[in-house]
Amino acid sequence: MHYHLILGILCWPVVLMGQSRLPQAITLFPVRAGTETFYPQSPPSADSVVYLASSLRQGESGTKADPLSLTLEQSLQRLNHTSPALRMSDQLVGMARAERERLRSFWYPMLQASGAYVHMSQSVEVRQSLKPYAQSAKEWLGRLLPTHRTAGASAVGSGSLGTLACLPELGAALESGLSSWLSPAVSSLLEQLGSQTLTFPILSSNLTGVQAQLWWPVFTGGKRVYASRIGRRLVDGAEIHRSETKATLQARLVEAYYGLRLAQRVTDVRYRAWEGMQRHFQQAKRLEEEGMMNKADRLFVQVARDEARRAWETAVHQQDVALHALQVLLEVDESVPVHPASPLFFNESLPPVAYFHQLAGVGNYQANQLSLQESIANERVKMGRSDYLPTVALFGRQSLYTHHLPSHLLPRTWVGVGFSWNLFDGLRREGKIRRARCLRNTLHEGREQVLDELQVGIDRLYAVMQHAQDDVAALHSTIQLSSELLRIRRKSFDEGMATSSDVVDAETMLAQVQVAYLVAFYEYDVSLAALLSLCGIPETFWEYMRTGATEESIMDKEIV
């Protein structure tokens, strides 16, 4: 059988008689969690309440989880290993570095290899009809034969055919027969030749080729220089974003960690106040039974006790909420109670606010990111201007393998230099430059606005820290006075020199002062973490923490 935890806690005061505790009576109200039984011998602190509640839940589920005690440094190390936001920022840094390498690649030549197999419906040939040449030959022969006849006549009279001079009839007959025989034969041959077509094959219908191509820009108008600068700015921006993520996570951890620490300490204060009210109620009830106190005073004490119990239960609920927030942030299982071991602290002295203003002007993450983006926009303006200049590049081509591609038609090696110059593109370059200028001016104005708002934020956080310092200094002595007042009034009440309302007022005042004291510590720590994050120096938080005064020195004192 499982008893609810709150039942066991509420049963402890019932067996408290006067100011003495009866261990043998307390053991009559055990708190069971699964197979384990707890026999409380003294009122629990806030840490033990959390542990018992966790043990009860684990007992019901059949497993047991020990409380996890973590310092703030250990919590930050765990957060840095488990935070998805930090892993995502690391990926963004990797992306920026990859983009930087991509932009650097424009400095190197581009070498490509390509190949293809081509099948054409017919081979590539050069065809030439012989008809014009045959017609020219016929015309030439037509002019040649009469000339030959005249030349033959002169030759007969002058020399080589001189022997025919004596035979004029034979010469005339021979010339006439030769002409009549040559003209039809040559004409027929030329006619046949003119009807033919001369074909020269150039390329086969099946072609194959593999070649390597080189393209190396040697002048781009400065585009590669500006692109390399943009790549470096992108990496710097990603690293600043990662640092900002770490600082933001640290500030969130300080808020959640010390939020749980505050909730536990407030729960402890509220429990002590309720315990004192319960003890005083038992005394008032005994005095009423003895006729030494009227009913109205006893009811006043009872109401105060119930109010103290309600405040304690509210503090326990707030502690559960703070515990869950820290478990989610650190990715700790809900069944494992987390105990913050590092106490709240504060520093008695701080640097002047001008010191933080100066640091924020050069170290604020958001302002630095805007400055980098403004620099990138300025480089884009320069890249837009470089579009007005030509691009000069070396190029070359080498055939690695060819089939049916004669080398005398397609050379195996090409090298050369060329340029391209965009003379008019419809004012696209002008629009690109204007847009980059507007973006640069917008980022500049945004950075100025961020710096102005940053000054206001620093002043506000610094004022909160100063107010917390004043509260701590004032409440430190107030707690001592309230503790002494409560001790005196308890003793006076036991001696009949003080009323119940005096004791109740002293109990209530001490609890309120202690809570305000703890809240002042918490506000100081959270504001300090946020201030250092705004200034870009979150790592100095640990130095402030090591040199600060803690809340344990005065809060752990028992009132006798």
XYZ file of C-alpha atoms in Angstrom:
560
model
C 0.000 0.000 0.000
C 1.356 3.410 -0.991
C 0.843 6.441 1.165
C 0.935 9.853 -0.432
C 4.009 11.873 0.427
C 2.119 14.947 1.609
C 0.150 12.796 4.059
C 3.324 11.774 5.817
C 4.661 15.324 5.871
C 1.455 16.774 7.299
C 1.374 14.092 9.966
C 4.751 15.062 11.466
C 3.515 18.178 13.308
C 0.641 16.274 14.855
C 3.009 14.342 17.114
C 5.023 17.427 18.051
C 4.144 18.421 21.610
C 5.541 21.704 22.786
C 9.131 22.141 21.614
C 10.186 18.504 21.924
C 10.004 15.852 19.251
C 9.116 12.218 19.971
C 10.998 9.920 17.573
C 9.038 6.929 18.730
C 5.792 8.702 17.818
C 7.090 9.935 14.502
C 7.828 6.416 13.419
C 4.114 5.752 13.560
C 3.733 7.774 10.343
C 6.065 6.207 7.784
C 6.194 7.290 4.149
C 6.318 4.361 1.779
C 7.621 4.468 -1.804
C 7.369 1.155 -3.581
C 9.164 -1.432 -1.488
C 11.042 1.161 0.607
C 9.822 2.749 3.824
C 11.128 6.087 5.114
C 10.991 6.874 8.852
C 11.656 10.597 9.161
C 13.368 11.571 12.394
C 13.491 15.335 11.797
C 11.650 17.902 9.673
C 12.804 17.667 6.051
C 14.703 20.379 4.242
C 13.803 21.488 0.744
C 16.361 19.075 -0.760
C 14.958 16.119 1.155
C 11.433 17.007 0.066
C 12.560 16.855 -3.565
C 14.391 13.593 -2.950
C 11.406 11.957 -1.231
C 9.045 13.061 -3.978
C 11.377 11.661 -6.606
C 11.786 8.424 -4.654
C 8.032 8.035 -4.444
C 7.667 8.404 -8.189
C 10.525 6.012 -8.849
C 9.118 3.485 -6.360
C 5.849 3.452 -8.231
C 7.618 2.888 -11.547
C 9.864 0.156 -10.169
C 13.201 2.029 -10.607
C 15.293 4.238 -8.361
C 17.090 7.449 -9.359
C 19.680 9.117 -7.164
C 19.676 12.903 -6.975
C 22.081 14.565 -9.394
C 24.165 17.231 -7.688
C 25.710 19.657 -10.179
C 27.733 22.812 -9.818
C 27.098 25.631 -12.247
C 30.328 24.841 -14.131
C 29.362 21.177 -14.463
C 25.915 22.170 -15.670
C 27.441 24.414 -18.337
C 29.723 21.619 -19.538
C 26.747 19.289 -19.767
C 24.742 21.927 -21.612
C 27.539 22.496 -24.141
C 27.532 18.763 -24.954
C 23.769 18.302 -25.183
C 22.345 21.564 -26.518
C 20.759 21.253 -29.998
C 21.121 25.010 -30.477
C 24.882 24.779 -30.056
C 25.134 21.829 -32.420
C 23.102 23.768 -34.955
C 25.435 26.769 -34.656
C 28.394 24.429 -35.239
C 26.738 23.247 -38.452
C 26.277 26.873 -39.525
C 30.003 27.447 -39.026
C 30.705 24.394 -41.186
C 28.381 25.719 -43.882
C 30.110 29.112 -43.839
C 33.522 27.483 -44.183
C 32.292 25.388 -47.101
C 30.939 28.536 -48.768
C 34.303 30.248 -48.233
C 36.074 27.367 -49.974
C 33.569 27.516 -52.822
C 34.266 31.218 -53.328
C 38.012 30.588 -53.232
C 37.679 28.048 -56.055
C 37.274 30.875 -58.593
C 41.024 31.459 -58.332
C 41.798 28.026 -59.784
C 41.467 26.785 -63.388
C 38.458 24.733 -64.348
C 39.333 21.425 -65.995
C 36.583 19.328 -67.547
C 36.497 16.076 -69.433
C 33.706 15.272 -71.850
C 32.953 12.562 -74.347
C 30.246 11.590 -76.791
C 29.197 8.995 -79.320
C 27.265 10.364 -82.308
C 25.337 8.482 -84.954
C 24.225 10.471 -88.010
C 21.684 9.449 -90.584
C 24.350 9.742 -93.279
C 28.030 10.429 -93.517
C 29.435 13.887 -94.176
C 30.633 14.199 -97.806
C 31.656 16.861 -100.309
C 30.035 16.396 -103.749
C 30.982 18.248 -106.921
C 29.328 17.840 -110.360
C 31.784 17.481 -113.313
C 29.448 19.087 -115.834
C 31.004 22.574 -115.595
C 34.460 21.082 -116.085
C 33.332 19.005 -119.131
C 31.727 22.040 -120.707
C 34.916 24.012 -120.224
C 36.932 21.188 -121.794
C 34.660 21.067 -124.829
C 35.006 24.776 -125.337
C 38.744 24.522 -125.032
C 38.931 21.672 -127.553
C 36.687 23.602 -129.895
C 39.193 26.428 -129.890
C 42.123 24.057 -130.046
C 41.249 22.166 -133.265
C 41.072 25.179 -135.647
C 44.253 26.473 -134.195
C 45.827 23.114 -134.719
C 44.797 23.126 -138.324
C 46.331 26.548 -138.947
C 49.423 25.554 -137.082
C 49.620 22.364 -139.166
C 49.475 24.297 -142.419
C 52.259 26.570 -141.351
C 54.253 23.625 -140.183
C 53.903 21.986 -143.562
C 55.335 24.968 -145.256
C 58.125 25.529 -142.793
C 59.554 22.380 -141.550
C 58.502 19.218 -139.802
C 55.899 18.199 -142.347
C 57.866 19.535 -145.164
C 57.748 16.179 -146.833
C 54.001 16.663 -147.188
C 54.499 19.707 -149.248
C 54.905 17.548 -152.160
C 51.738 15.813 -151.321
C 49.189 18.583 -150.717
C 46.266 16.409 -151.442
C 47.374 13.774 -148.875
C 47.836 16.411 -146.146
C 44.432 17.943 -146.629
C 42.793 14.552 -146.592
C 44.653 13.543 -143.373
C 43.696 16.733 -141.566
C 40.092 16.452 -142.586
C 39.861 12.830 -141.454
C 41.528 13.500 -138.098
C 39.192 16.334 -137.265
C 36.146 14.407 -138.240
C 37.265 11.467 -136.077
C 38.319 13.472 -132.957
C 35.305 15.779 -132.581
C 32.590 13.100 -132.063
C 34.781 10.948 -129.838
C 35.900 13.762 -127.549
C 32.437 15.258 -127.382
C 30.969 11.911 -126.373
C 33.612 11.417 -123.724
C 33.088 14.870 -122.309
C 29.342 14.386 -122.247
C 29.722 11.194 -120.239
C 32.188 12.867 -117.902
C 29.869 15.838 -117.332
C 27.032 13.595 -116.214
C 29.137 12.282 -113.286
C 29.495 13.697 -109.746
C 32.756 13.667 -107.829
C 32.312 12.623 -104.099
C 34.868 13.197 -101.301
C 34.042 11.491 -97.902
C 34.776 13.721 -94.833
C 33.190 12.135 -91.719
C 31.671 8.767 -91.051
C 28.121 8.449 -89.839
C 29.385 7.036 -86.495
C 31.676 9.314 -84.476
C 33.290 8.968 -81.025
C 35.404 11.481 -79.136
C 36.747 12.148 -75.618
C 38.444 15.439 -74.835
C 39.658 17.558 -71.862
C 38.936 21.272 -71.655
C 40.680 23.948 -69.552
C 39.254 27.367 -68.614
C 41.315 29.706 -66.408
C 40.166 33.301 -65.848
C 43.156 35.575 -65.371
C 41.226 38.842 -64.969
C 37.657 39.226 -63.702
C 37.586 42.885 -62.739
C 38.205 42.074 -59.048
C 35.277 39.706 -58.544
C 37.462 36.962 -57.103
C 39.064 39.321 -54.586
C 35.685 40.548 -53.358
C 34.273 37.020 -53.275
C 37.177 35.839 -51.094
C 36.543 38.700 -48.676
C 32.858 37.800 -48.503
C 33.799 34.194 -47.720
C 35.960 35.274 -44.789
C 33.201 37.557 -43.489
C 30.708 34.692 -43.660
C 32.943 32.496 -41.497
C 33.489 35.326 -39.008
C 29.739 35.918 -38.803
C 29.021 32.235 -38.217
C 31.622 32.068 -35.443
C 30.148 35.181 -33.806
C 26.726 33.551 -34.005
C 28.117 30.463 -32.287
C 29.656 32.616 -29.551
C 26.351 34.426 -29.148
C 24.561 31.091 -28.854
C 26.972 29.990 -26.132
C 26.524 33.251 -24.250
C 22.740 33.041 -24.550
C 22.752 29.447 -23.327
C 24.943 30.432 -20.383
C 22.554 33.242 -19.448
C 19.596 30.852 -19.738
C 21.425 28.295 -17.618
C 22.187 30.872 -14.917
C 18.522 31.860 -14.881
C 17.267 28.269 -14.716
C 19.986 26.986 -12.380
C 19.701 29.783 -9.858
C 15.948 29.782 -10.344
C 15.889 26.242 -8.960
C 18.368 27.205 -6.252
C 16.129 30.134 -5.280
C 13.020 27.947 -5.326
C 14.660 25.361 -3.061
C 15.875 27.976 -0.613
C 12.480 29.693 -0.575
C 10.837 26.311 -0.004
C 13.167 25.761 2.920
C 12.331 29.208 4.337
C 8.608 28.631 3.920
C 8.873 25.217 5.532
C 10.750 26.611 8.512
C 8.121 29.327 8.862
C 5.352 26.725 8.715
C 7.206 24.540 11.189
C 7.525 27.474 13.589
C 3.853 28.308 13.123
C 2.917 24.679 13.757
C 4.987 24.566 16.913
C 3.464 27.842 18.068
C -0.013 26.518 17.260
C 0.595 23.453 19.425
C 1.667 25.732 22.268
C -1.374 27.948 21.783
C -3.657 24.937 21.734
C -2.117 23.634 24.960
C -2.454 27.043 26.591
C -6.097 27.264 25.497
C -6.771 23.873 27.067
C -5.128 25.119 30.265
C -7.237 28.293 30.184
C -4.298 30.607 29.689
C -5.273 31.718 26.143
C -8.604 32.628 24.676
C -10.066 31.049 21.572
C -9.594 34.163 19.418
C -5.835 34.147 19.931
C -5.690 30.443 19.201
C -7.702 30.946 15.988
C -5.368 33.757 14.976
C -2.403 31.420 15.347
C -4.229 28.665 13.450
C -5.003 30.995 10.535
C -1.380 32.095 10.442
C -0.292 28.446 10.454
C -2.621 27.573 7.581
C -1.382 30.575 5.625
C 2.208 29.482 6.217
C 1.340 25.990 4.987
C -0.283 27.423 1.861
C 2.825 29.530 1.183
C 5.006 26.452 1.666
C 2.898 24.356 -0.718
C 3.047 27.153 -3.297
C 6.830 27.240 -2.939
C 6.980 23.464 -3.453
C 4.941 23.804 -6.637
C 7.201 26.592 -7.914
C 10.190 24.434 -7.081
C 8.776 21.605 -9.216
C 8.333 24.021 -12.126
C 11.905 25.314 -11.759
C 13.236 21.756 -11.501
C 11.458 20.737 -14.701
C 12.813 23.803 -16.529
C 16.385 22.905 -15.573
C 15.870 19.237 -16.464
C 14.610 20.189 -19.918
C 17.496 22.600 -20.475
C 20.117 20.039 -19.434
C 18.247 17.136 -21.072
C 18.041 15.242 -17.780
C 15.369 12.607 -17.314
C 12.376 13.826 -15.332
C 12.830 10.973 -12.860
C 16.267 12.314 -11.821
C 16.108 15.175 -9.294
C 18.741 17.855 -9.884
C 20.335 19.602 -6.934
C 22.156 22.884 -7.706
C 25.268 22.807 -5.533
C 26.548 26.304 -6.379
C 25.098 28.936 -4.027
C 23.714 32.309 -4.999
C 26.295 35.097 -4.809
C 26.759 38.815 -5.164
C 29.710 41.206 -5.449
C 30.024 44.126 -3.118
C 31.623 46.312 -5.810
C 31.193 46.620 -9.573
C 33.082 48.461 -12.319
C 31.447 51.736 -13.413
C 28.701 51.548 -15.991
C 30.927 53.329 -18.543
C 33.189 50.269 -18.487
C 30.335 48.055 -19.682
C 29.283 50.654 -22.264
C 32.761 50.576 -23.754
C 32.868 46.777 -23.814
C 29.450 46.509 -25.434
C 30.452 48.901 -28.214
C 33.159 46.518 -29.440
C 32.017 43.129 -28.143
C 28.254 42.933 -28.575
C 27.431 39.954 -30.779
C 24.459 41.451 -32.590
C 26.263 44.710 -33.371
C 29.305 42.810 -34.660
C 27.128 40.621 -36.873
C 25.473 43.684 -38.366
C 28.911 45.205 -38.948
C 30.018 42.085 -40.824
C 26.841 42.068 -42.893
C 27.432 45.727 -43.726
C 30.965 44.822 -44.865
C 29.569 42.020 -47.042
C 27.076 44.425 -48.619
C 29.926 46.850 -49.346
C 31.861 44.072 -51.107
C 28.753 43.319 -53.163
C 28.687 46.949 -54.267
C 32.263 46.559 -55.504
C 31.381 43.306 -57.252
C 28.565 45.096 -59.036
C 30.980 47.738 -60.275
C 33.345 45.058 -61.548
C 30.659 43.913 -63.981
C 31.583 46.905 -66.159
C 35.019 45.383 -66.821
C 35.808 42.534 -69.253
C 36.708 39.005 -68.243
C 39.923 37.615 -69.730
C 40.652 33.885 -69.603
C 43.029 31.281 -70.962
C 41.506 28.237 -72.528
C 42.681 24.982 -74.065
C 41.408 21.668 -75.365
C 43.076 18.299 -75.776
C 41.516 15.320 -77.566
C 42.147 12.155 -75.591
C 40.457 9.627 -77.880
C 38.819 9.896 -81.300
C 37.261 7.465 -83.725
C 36.367 8.465 -87.320
C 37.507 12.004 -86.544
C 40.490 12.794 -88.816
C 43.129 14.974 -87.163
C 43.458 17.139 -90.273
C 39.804 18.147 -89.852
C 39.722 18.447 -86.028
C 43.090 19.313 -84.392
C 43.957 17.347 -81.299
C 45.192 20.348 -79.260
C 43.812 23.873 -78.950
C 45.165 26.705 -76.798
C 44.246 30.342 -76.720
C 43.203 33.423 -74.817
C 39.858 35.154 -75.012
C 37.699 37.745 -73.343
C 34.057 38.546 -72.847
C 32.713 42.024 -72.204
C 29.110 42.777 -71.404
C 28.548 46.180 -72.969
C 24.820 46.532 -72.246
C 22.482 44.367 -70.194
C 19.357 46.468 -69.878
C 20.574 48.384 -66.761
C 20.681 45.179 -64.723
C 24.094 46.084 -63.292
C 22.882 49.503 -62.174
C 19.941 47.947 -60.336
C 22.201 45.410 -58.662
C 24.535 48.144 -57.408
C 21.658 50.299 -56.098
C 20.179 47.353 -54.220
C 23.545 46.553 -52.591
C 23.961 50.191 -51.563
C 20.502 50.299 -50.006
C 21.218 47.092 -48.099
C 24.530 48.490 -46.845
C 22.891 51.694 -45.649
C 20.078 49.751 -43.974
C 22.531 47.567 -42.085
C 24.496 50.617 -41.000
C 21.393 52.291 -39.607
C 20.365 49.019 -37.944
C 23.734 48.755 -36.217
C 23.449 52.310 -34.919
C 19.986 51.543 -33.564
C 21.240 48.375 -31.863
C 24.064 50.310 -30.199
C 21.614 52.913 -28.904
C 19.277 50.252 -27.525
C 22.267 48.454 -26.075
C 23.182 51.454 -23.965
C 19.664 51.548 -22.546
C 19.702 47.809 -21.836
C 23.048 48.055 -20.037
C 21.807 50.937 -17.922
C 18.698 48.974 -16.962
C 20.603 45.823 -16.001
C 23.217 47.809 -14.122
C 20.469 49.583 -12.172
C 18.925 46.215 -11.260
C 22.279 44.983 -10.014
C 22.855 48.127 -7.952
C 19.376 47.836 -6.474
C 20.059 44.190 -5.625
C 23.340 45.179 -3.959
C 21.530 47.758 -1.864
C 18.851 45.220 -0.925
C 21.431 42.632 0.095
C 23.341 45.133 2.213
C 20.155 46.332 3.910
C 18.506 42.939 4.306
C 21.633 41.326 5.718
C 21.309 43.280 8.950
C 17.512 43.082 8.803
C 17.658 39.275 8.828
C 19.871 39.333 11.907
C 17.538 41.744 13.643
C 14.436 39.758 12.654
C 16.012 36.522 13.863
C 16.861 38.094 17.188
C 13.371 39.590 17.426
C 11.780 36.198 16.804
C 14.003 34.564 19.405
C 13.083 37.207 21.993
C 9.370 37.027 21.281
C 9.346 33.242 21.447
C 11.053 33.390 24.814
C 8.751 36.189 25.958
C 5.728 34.204 24.882
C 6.923 31.192 26.854
C 7.249 33.470 29.864
C 3.855 35.118 29.242
C 5.356 38.483 28.323
C 4.290 38.470 24.617
C 1.141 37.632 22.727
C 0.597 35.149 19.943
C 0.276 37.928 17.391
C 3.743 39.147 18.371
C 5.220 35.736 17.639
C 3.255 35.363 14.403
C 4.334 38.795 13.204
C 7.955 38.001 13.965
C 7.746 34.650 12.133
C 6.096 36.265 9.120
C 8.536 39.163 9.056
C 11.566 36.881 9.162
C 10.250 34.701 6.338
C 9.488 37.742 4.168
C 12.905 39.271 4.796
C 14.693 36.010 4.038
C 12.761 35.555 0.789
C 13.508 39.142 -0.251
C 17.168 38.536 0.581
C 17.269 35.458 -1.646
C 15.402 37.230 -4.452
C 17.965 40.059 -4.359
C 20.776 37.519 -4.815
C 18.916 35.876 -7.695
C 18.200 39.156 -9.481
C 21.841 40.157 -9.159
C 23.138 36.891 -10.601
C 20.692 36.775 -13.500
C 21.258 40.455 -14.364
C 25.031 39.999 -14.189
C 24.909 37.050 -16.608
C 22.708 39.010 -19.023
C 24.935 42.102 -18.776
C 28.127 40.175 -19.490
C 26.419 38.439 -22.404
C 25.438 41.808 -23.896
C 29.029 43.004 -23.557
C 30.377 39.865 -25.252
C 32.411 38.689 -22.230
C 30.327 35.855 -20.702
C 33.490 34.022 -19.601
C 34.183 36.685 -16.941
C 31.057 35.554 -15.075
C 33.131 32.857 -13.359
C 35.565 35.404 -11.966
C 32.687 37.396 -10.473
C 31.296 34.168 -9.071
C 34.566 33.106 -7.426
C 35.099 36.488 -5.770
C 31.504 37.015 -4.646
C 29.866 36.481 -1.251
C 27.293 33.672 -1.001
C 23.911 33.479 0.708
C 24.779 30.453 2.833
C 26.532 32.358 5.623
C 23.350 33.874 7.024
C 20.521 31.753 5.652
C 21.638 28.512 7.332
C 21.609 29.847 10.870
C 19.133 28.185 13.187
C 17.031 30.264 15.542
C 17.082 28.874 19.046
